[in-house]
Coordinates of C-alpha atoms in Angstrom, one line a residue:
M55 CA 45.3 -33.6 -26.8
E56 CA 48.5 -33.4 -24.3
N57 CA 50.7 -35.8 -26.3
S58 CA 50.2 -33.7 -29.9
R59 CA 51.6 -30.6 -27.9
R60 CA 55.1 -31.1 -28.8
Q61 CA 58.3 -28.4 -28.0
S62 CA 61.5 -28.3 -29.3
L63 CA 64.7 -26.3 -28.1
L64 CA 64.8 -23.3 -30.6
P65 CA 67.9 -21.4 -30.3
S66 CA 66.0 -17.9 -31.0
F67 CA 68.9 -16.0 -32.6
L68 CA 68.9 -18.4 -35.2
Y69 CA 65.3 -17.8 -36.8
S70 CA 63.2 -15.6 -37.0
P71 CA 60.1 -16.3 -35.3
T72 CA 56.9 -16.9 -36.8
S73 CA 53.8 -14.4 -36.6
S74 CA 52.5 -16.1 -33.8
F75 CA 56.1 -14.5 -31.5
S76 CA 55.4 -11.2 -32.9
S77 CA 54.8 -10.0 -29.6
L78 CA 58.2 -10.7 -27.7
T79 CA 59.2 -8.6 -25.3
P80 CA 61.8 -8.8 -22.8
K81 CA 59.9 -10.4 -20.2
T82 CA 57.2 -12.4 -21.8
L83 CA 57.0 -14.4 -25.1
A84 CA 53.3 -14.5 -26.3
V85 CA 52.3 -17.9 -27.8
P86 CA 48.9 -19.4 -29.0
E87 CA 46.5 -20.1 -26.1
T88 CA 46.0 -24.0 -27.6
T89 CA 50.2 -24.5 -26.8
N90 CA 51.2 -25.3 -23.2
V91 CA 54.6 -23.9 -22.5
L92 CA 56.9 -25.0 -19.9
P93 CA 59.5 -22.7 -18.0
P94 CA 62.8 -22.7 -19.5
A95 CA 65.3 -25.2 -17.7
N96 CA 69.1 -25.8 -17.9
N97 CA 69.4 -22.2 -19.3
N98 CA 67.6 -22.7 -22.5
L99 CA 64.1 -20.9 -24.2
L100 CA 61.6 -23.7 -24.6
I101 CA 59.3 -22.5 -27.6
P102 CA 56.6 -24.9 -29.0
A103 CA 56.9 -26.3 -32.4
P104 CA 54.8 -26.4 -35.3
T105 CA 51.7 -28.7 -35.1
E106 CA 49.9 -28.1 -38.2
P107 CA 49.6 -31.1 -40.4
G108 CA 52.0 -30.9 -42.7
K109 CA 54.6 -28.5 -40.9
I110 CA 57.9 -29.8 -39.6
E111 CA 58.9 -29.6 -35.9
M112 CA 62.3 -27.5 -36.1
Y113 CA 65.4 -30.0 -35.1
S114 CA 63.4 -32.9 -35.4
P115 CA 64.9 -35.8 -38.1
Q116 CA 62.5 -34.6 -40.1
F117 CA 64.4 -31.2 -40.3
Y118 CA 67.5 -32.4 -40.6
A119 CA 66.4 -34.7 -43.3
A120 CA 64.7 -31.9 -45.3
C121 CA 67.7 -29.6 -44.9
T122 CA 70.0 -32.8 -45.8
F123 CA 67.7 -33.3 -49.1
G124 CA 67.6 -29.3 -49.7
G125 CA 71.7 -29.5 -49.9
I126 CA 71.6 -32.5 -52.4
L127 CA 69.8 -30.7 -55.0
S128 CA 71.3 -26.8 -54.1
C129 CA 74.8 -28.3 -54.6
G130 CA 74.4 -31.3 -57.0
L131 CA 72.1 -29.2 -59.7
T132 CA 74.2 -26.0 -59.2
H133 CA 78.1 -27.6 -59.6
M134 CA 76.6 -29.7 -62.7
A135 CA 75.1 -26.8 -64.5
V136 CA 78.9 -24.7 -64.6
T137 CA 80.5 -28.2 -65.6
P138 CA 81.9 -25.8 -68.8
L139 CA 83.2 -23.0 -66.6
D140 CA 85.0 -25.7 -63.9
L141 CA 86.3 -27.4 -66.8
V142 CA 87.9 -24.3 -68.1
K143 CA 89.0 -23.6 -65.3
C144 CA 90.6 -26.9 -64.4
N145 CA 92.7 -26.9 -67.6
M146 CA 93.9 -23.1 -66.9
Q147 CA 95.2 -24.3 -63.7
I148 CA 96.6 -27.4 -65.0
D149 CA 98.0 -25.6 -68.8
P150 CA 98.0 -22.1 -68.4
A151 CA 100.4 -21.8 -71.4
K152 CA 97.4 -23.7 -73.5
Y153 CA 94.4 -22.6 -72.0
K154 CA 95.9 -18.5 -71.6
S155 CA 92.1 -17.2 -70.9
I156 CA 88.6 -17.6 -70.7
S157 CA 87.2 -16.7 -74.0
S158 CA 90.4 -19.2 -75.4
G159 CA 89.6 -21.7 -73.0
F160 CA 86.1 -22.1 -74.5
G161 CA 87.4 -21.9 -77.7
I162 CA 89.8 -24.4 -77.4
L163 CA 87.7 -27.0 -75.9
L164 CA 84.9 -26.6 -78.7
K165 CA 87.8 -27.5 -81.3
E166 CA 89.1 -30.1 -79.7
Q167 CA 86.5 -32.0 -78.1
G168 CA 82.7 -29.9 -79.8
P169 CA 79.8 -29.2 -77.7
R170 CA 79.9 -32.5 -75.8
G171 CA 83.1 -31.6 -74.5
F172 CA 82.0 -29.1 -72.2
F173 CA 80.2 -31.6 -70.3
R174 CA 82.7 -34.0 -69.9
G175 CA 82.8 -35.5 -66.2
W176 CA 79.2 -34.3 -65.3
V177 CA 78.6 -37.3 -63.7
P178 CA 80.8 -37.7 -61.2
T179 CA 80.1 -33.3 -60.7
L180 CA 76.7 -34.7 -59.8
L181 CA 77.1 -37.6 -57.6
G182 CA 79.9 -35.9 -56.0
Y183 CA 78.6 -32.6 -55.1
S184 CA 75.2 -34.1 -54.4
A185 CA 76.8 -36.3 -51.6
Q186 CA 78.9 -33.1 -50.3
G187 CA 75.8 -30.9 -50.2
A188 CA 73.7 -33.4 -48.4
C189 CA 76.3 -33.5 -45.4
K190 CA 77.4 -30.1 -46.0
F191 CA 74.3 -28.4 -45.4
G192 CA 72.4 -31.5 -43.4
F193 CA 75.1 -31.4 -40.6
Y194 CA 75.8 -27.7 -40.7
E195 CA 71.9 -27.6 -39.3
F196 CA 72.9 -30.4 -36.9
F197 CA 76.0 -28.8 -35.5
K198 CA 74.6 -25.3 -35.1
K199 CA 71.8 -26.1 -33.0
Y200 CA 74.5 -28.7 -31.0
Y201 CA 76.8 -25.9 -30.4
S202 CA 74.5 -23.5 -29.6
D203 CA 72.8 -25.9 -27.0
L204 CA 76.7 -26.2 -25.8
A205 CA 77.4 -22.8 -25.3
G206 CA 74.0 -21.4 -23.3
A207 CA 71.5 -19.5 -24.9
E208 CA 73.4 -16.1 -23.6
N209 CA 76.9 -17.3 -24.9
A210 CA 75.6 -18.8 -28.6
A211 CA 73.8 -15.3 -28.9
K212 CA 76.9 -13.6 -27.8
Y213 CA 79.4 -15.7 -30.2
K214 CA 76.8 -16.4 -32.7
T215 CA 79.7 -16.0 -35.9
L216 CA 82.0 -18.8 -33.7
I217 CA 79.2 -21.0 -33.9
Y218 CA 78.6 -20.9 -37.5
L219 CA 82.0 -21.3 -38.3
A220 CA 82.3 -23.6 -36.0
G221 CA 79.3 -25.5 -37.4
S222 CA 80.5 -25.1 -40.8
A223 CA 83.7 -26.4 -40.4
S224 CA 82.4 -29.9 -38.7
A225 CA 80.4 -30.6 -41.4
E226 CA 82.7 -29.6 -44.2
V227 CA 85.3 -32.3 -42.6
I228 CA 82.7 -34.8 -43.1
A229 CA 81.1 -33.4 -46.5
D230 CA 84.6 -33.9 -48.0
I231 CA 85.1 -37.5 -47.2
A232 CA 82.0 -37.9 -49.4
L233 CA 83.2 -35.5 -52.1
C234 CA 86.8 -36.4 -52.3
P235 CA 86.8 -40.0 -55.0
F236 CA 84.2 -38.1 -57.0
E237 CA 86.5 -35.1 -57.1
A238 CA 89.5 -37.3 -57.8
V239 CA 88.0 -38.7 -61.3
K240 CA 86.1 -35.6 -61.9
V241 CA 89.5 -33.7 -62.1
R242 CA 91.1 -36.6 -64.3
V243 CA 88.5 -37.3 -67.0
Q244 CA 88.2 -33.2 -67.6
T245 CA 91.9 -32.6 -67.6
Q246 CA 93.2 -35.4 -69.7
P247 CA 91.3 -36.6 -73.0
G248 CA 91.1 -40.0 -73.7
F249 CA 91.3 -40.7 -70.1
A250 CA 88.0 -42.0 -70.0
R251 CA 84.5 -40.9 -70.8
G252 CA 83.0 -40.5 -67.2
L253 CA 82.8 -42.0 -64.0
S254 CA 81.7 -45.6 -64.6
D255 CA 85.6 -46.4 -66.7
G256 CA 87.2 -43.9 -65.1
L257 CA 86.7 -45.1 -61.7
P258 CA 87.9 -48.5 -62.1
K259 CA 90.8 -47.2 -64.3
F260 CA 92.0 -44.7 -61.4
V261 CA 91.7 -47.3 -58.9
R262 CA 93.9 -49.7 -61.1
S263 CA 96.5 -47.1 -61.7
E264 CA 96.3 -45.5 -58.4
G265 CA 95.2 -48.1 -56.1
P266 CA 91.7 -47.6 -53.8
M267 CA 93.6 -45.0 -51.3
G268 CA 94.7 -42.9 -54.8
L269 CA 90.9 -41.5 -54.5
Y270 CA 91.9 -39.7 -51.4
K271 CA 95.3 -38.2 -52.2
G272 CA 94.0 -35.1 -52.4
L273 CA 91.6 -35.1 -49.4
V274 CA 93.7 -33.0 -47.1
P275 CA 94.1 -30.3 -49.9
L276 CA 90.3 -30.6 -50.7
W277 CA 89.7 -30.1 -47.0
G278 CA 92.4 -26.8 -47.1
R279 CA 90.1 -25.5 -49.9
Q280 CA 86.5 -26.5 -48.9
I281 CA 86.9 -26.0 -45.0
P282 CA 88.0 -22.3 -45.3
Y283 CA 85.5 -21.8 -48.9
T284 CA 82.2 -23.5 -46.0
M285 CA 83.3 -21.8 -43.1
M286 CA 83.0 -18.1 -45.2
K287 CA 80.0 -19.6 -47.1
F288 CA 77.8 -20.0 -43.9
A289 CA 79.2 -17.0 -41.8
S290 CA 79.4 -14.7 -44.2
F291 CA 75.9 -15.4 -45.7
E292 CA 74.1 -15.3 -41.9
T293 CA 76.0 -12.4 -41.7
I294 CA 75.4 -10.8 -44.4
V295 CA 71.4 -11.8 -44.7
E296 CA 71.2 -10.2 -41.1
M297 CA 72.5 -7.3 -42.4
I298 CA 70.3 -6.8 -45.2
Y299 CA 67.5 -7.2 -43.2
K300 CA 68.5 -4.6 -40.7
H301 CA 70.0 -2.0 -42.6
A302 CA 68.4 -2.7 -46.4
V303 CA 64.7 -3.9 -45.8
P304 CA 62.0 -1.5 -44.2
K305 CA 60.4 -3.9 -42.1
P306 CA 60.8 -7.1 -40.3
K307 CA 62.2 -10.4 -41.8
N308 CA 58.7 -12.1 -40.9
E309 CA 56.7 -9.7 -42.7
C310 CA 58.4 -9.8 -45.9
S311 CA 57.2 -12.0 -48.9
K312 CA 58.4 -15.7 -49.3
S313 CA 59.9 -14.2 -52.8
M314 CA 61.6 -11.2 -51.2
Q315 CA 63.5 -13.6 -48.8
L316 CA 64.6 -16.1 -51.6
G317 CA 66.0 -12.9 -53.0
I318 CA 67.7 -11.9 -50.1
S319 CA 69.0 -15.3 -49.8
F320 CA 70.4 -15.3 -53.4
A321 CA 71.9 -11.7 -52.9
G322 CA 73.6 -12.8 -49.8
G323 CA 75.1 -15.7 -51.2
Y324 CA 76.7 -14.4 -54.0
I325 CA 78.4 -11.7 -51.8
A326 CA 79.3 -14.5 -49.9
G327 CA 81.0 -16.7 -52.7
V328 CA 82.9 -14.0 -54.1
F329 CA 84.7 -14.1 -50.5
C330 CA 84.5 -17.5 -50.7
A331 CA 86.3 -18.0 -53.9
I332 CA 89.2 -15.9 -53.0
V333 CA 90.0 -17.7 -49.4
S334 CA 89.8 -20.9 -51.1
H335 CA 91.7 -20.4 -54.3
P336 CA 95.2 -21.6 -53.3
A337 CA 93.9 -24.9 -52.0
D338 CA 91.9 -25.2 -55.4
N339 CA 95.1 -24.9 -57.7
L340 CA 96.5 -27.7 -55.4
V341 CA 93.9 -29.8 -55.3
S342 CA 93.5 -29.6 -59.5
F343 CA 97.3 -30.1 -60.1
L344 CA 97.5 -33.0 -57.2
N345 CA 94.6 -34.9 -58.7
N346 CA 96.2 -34.5 -62.5
A347 CA 99.8 -35.7 -62.1
K348 CA 100.1 -39.0 -60.9
G349 CA 102.6 -39.2 -57.8
A350 CA 102.7 -35.5 -57.7
T351 CA 102.9 -33.5 -54.4
V352 CA 102.3 -30.2 -52.9
G353 CA 106.0 -29.0 -53.0
D354 CA 105.5 -30.1 -56.7
A355 CA 102.4 -27.9 -57.2
V356 CA 104.1 -25.0 -55.2
K357 CA 107.3 -25.2 -57.5
K358 CA 105.8 -25.2 -60.6
I359 CA 102.7 -23.4 -60.0
G360 CA 104.4 -20.5 -57.9
V361 CA 103.2 -18.8 -54.7
L362 CA 101.4 -15.7 -56.2
G363 CA 100.2 -18.1 -59.1
L364 CA 98.4 -20.4 -56.4
F365 CA 96.5 -17.2 -55.7
T366 CA 96.0 -15.9 -58.9
R367 CA 95.8 -18.8 -61.7
G368 CA 92.3 -18.9 -62.5
L369 CA 90.8 -16.4 -60.1
P370 CA 88.3 -14.3 -62.5
L371 CA 86.5 -17.2 -63.5
R372 CA 86.4 -18.8 -59.9
I373 CA 84.9 -15.9 -58.8
V374 CA 82.1 -15.5 -61.3
M375 CA 81.6 -19.5 -61.1
I376 CA 81.6 -19.5 -57.6
G377 CA 79.6 -16.2 -56.6
T378 CA 76.8 -17.5 -59.3
L379 CA 77.0 -21.0 -57.6
T380 CA 76.8 -20.0 -54.2
G381 CA 74.1 -17.2 -55.1
A382 CA 72.2 -20.4 -56.5
Q383 CA 72.7 -22.8 -54.0
W384 CA 71.6 -20.4 -51.0
G385 CA 68.5 -19.6 -53.6
I386 CA 67.7 -23.6 -54.2
Y387 CA 68.2 -24.4 -50.7
D388 CA 66.0 -22.0 -49.1
A389 CA 63.7 -22.1 -51.7
F390 CA 63.5 -26.3 -51.0
K391 CA 62.8 -25.3 -47.5
V392 CA 60.0 -22.6 -47.8
F393 CA 58.3 -25.6 -49.7
V394 CA 58.5 -28.1 -47.2
G395 CA 57.4 -25.2 -44.4
L396 CA 60.3 -24.4 -43.0
P397 CA 62.1 -20.8 -42.5
T398 CA 64.2 -19.3 -44.8
T399 CA 68.0 -19.3 -43.4
G400 CA 69.2 -16.4 -41.3
G401 CA 68.2 -13.0 -40.5
V402 CA 67.5 -11.0 -37.5
A403 CA 65.7 -12.4 -34.7
P404 CA 65.1 -11.2 -30.9
V405 CA 67.5 -12.2 -28.5
V406 CA 65.5 -13.6 -25.4
P407 CA 67.5 -13.7 -21.8
A408 CA 68.1 -16.6 -20.7
D409 CA 65.7 -15.7 -17.1
S410 CA 63.3 -14.5 -19.2
E411 CA 59.8 -15.6 -18.3
V412 CA 57.6 -17.3 -20.8
A413 CA 53.8 -17.1 -20.1
K414 CA 50.5 -17.7 -21.8
V415 CA 48.6 -14.9 -23.4

């Protein structure tokens, strides 16, 4: 029986406690009678992990696997769904003289390529952003816990926004390495009609033309786009959701229905997505330019597009696209976490002093 009562280290400020811990006070933490809790050690708070059948223990390998799979679903499916918007955006960035606006861009694509043309490049989009999502969300949860443990309970609670920023940046460095080859082929397929039908013929043709390392020509601009984007995406989401629960919802998070929690996740994600689009847009223009033009450099892009153009070209469409995309991603990600028995991301949770005692009822 004792072996079945597993325990895990949980930074209490990251997730709201379950109903079993609703009686938390500065001096004691109420836990079920059937759970054996040891005193805290090394400035970390020991909280019992779920032991019910079918439940996943927080920060276990199964937890990270679930978060990784949730990231695949949230990023792969949503990016594939907005392929038409992405297609118009990329062409507006590459050839603004021809694609002057969103409506004219859709009209030109419909006339020249037909309805099927709106989903050109959907396969590298699906596979690339599935790989990126797996690394982005899975490693974010890992690094968030890792940096929290390094900082200690008191500092992690005090500087939680820095934890979110560091964790998301670390995760995105890895995620972009997975995404970059697919992104390179996607942009070439979408912006050069006749280059290839999709990934199967576009990838070998790209390698023959640019060489294997050509697939990573846009990695540094991709980091420049995605790392600030992801830092804003995760840190602003966590902050916005916490503010919603604190100021806009009349009851604690653990008393809200799952549907309400998922609605808050979508709303927080959409607002965060608007900030993400603005922060990462100049680098997005660079990525599109470099992957479209053989042998192009960042200097060539700045000279042709202009500094102001880097910040403004295609921005309104990207705000709509990224806001919707980010809201949907957080909604799908948290819906999957709920499905497997995990708490939704973010929200208000009490901070327990590192030297507080943990007692049984």
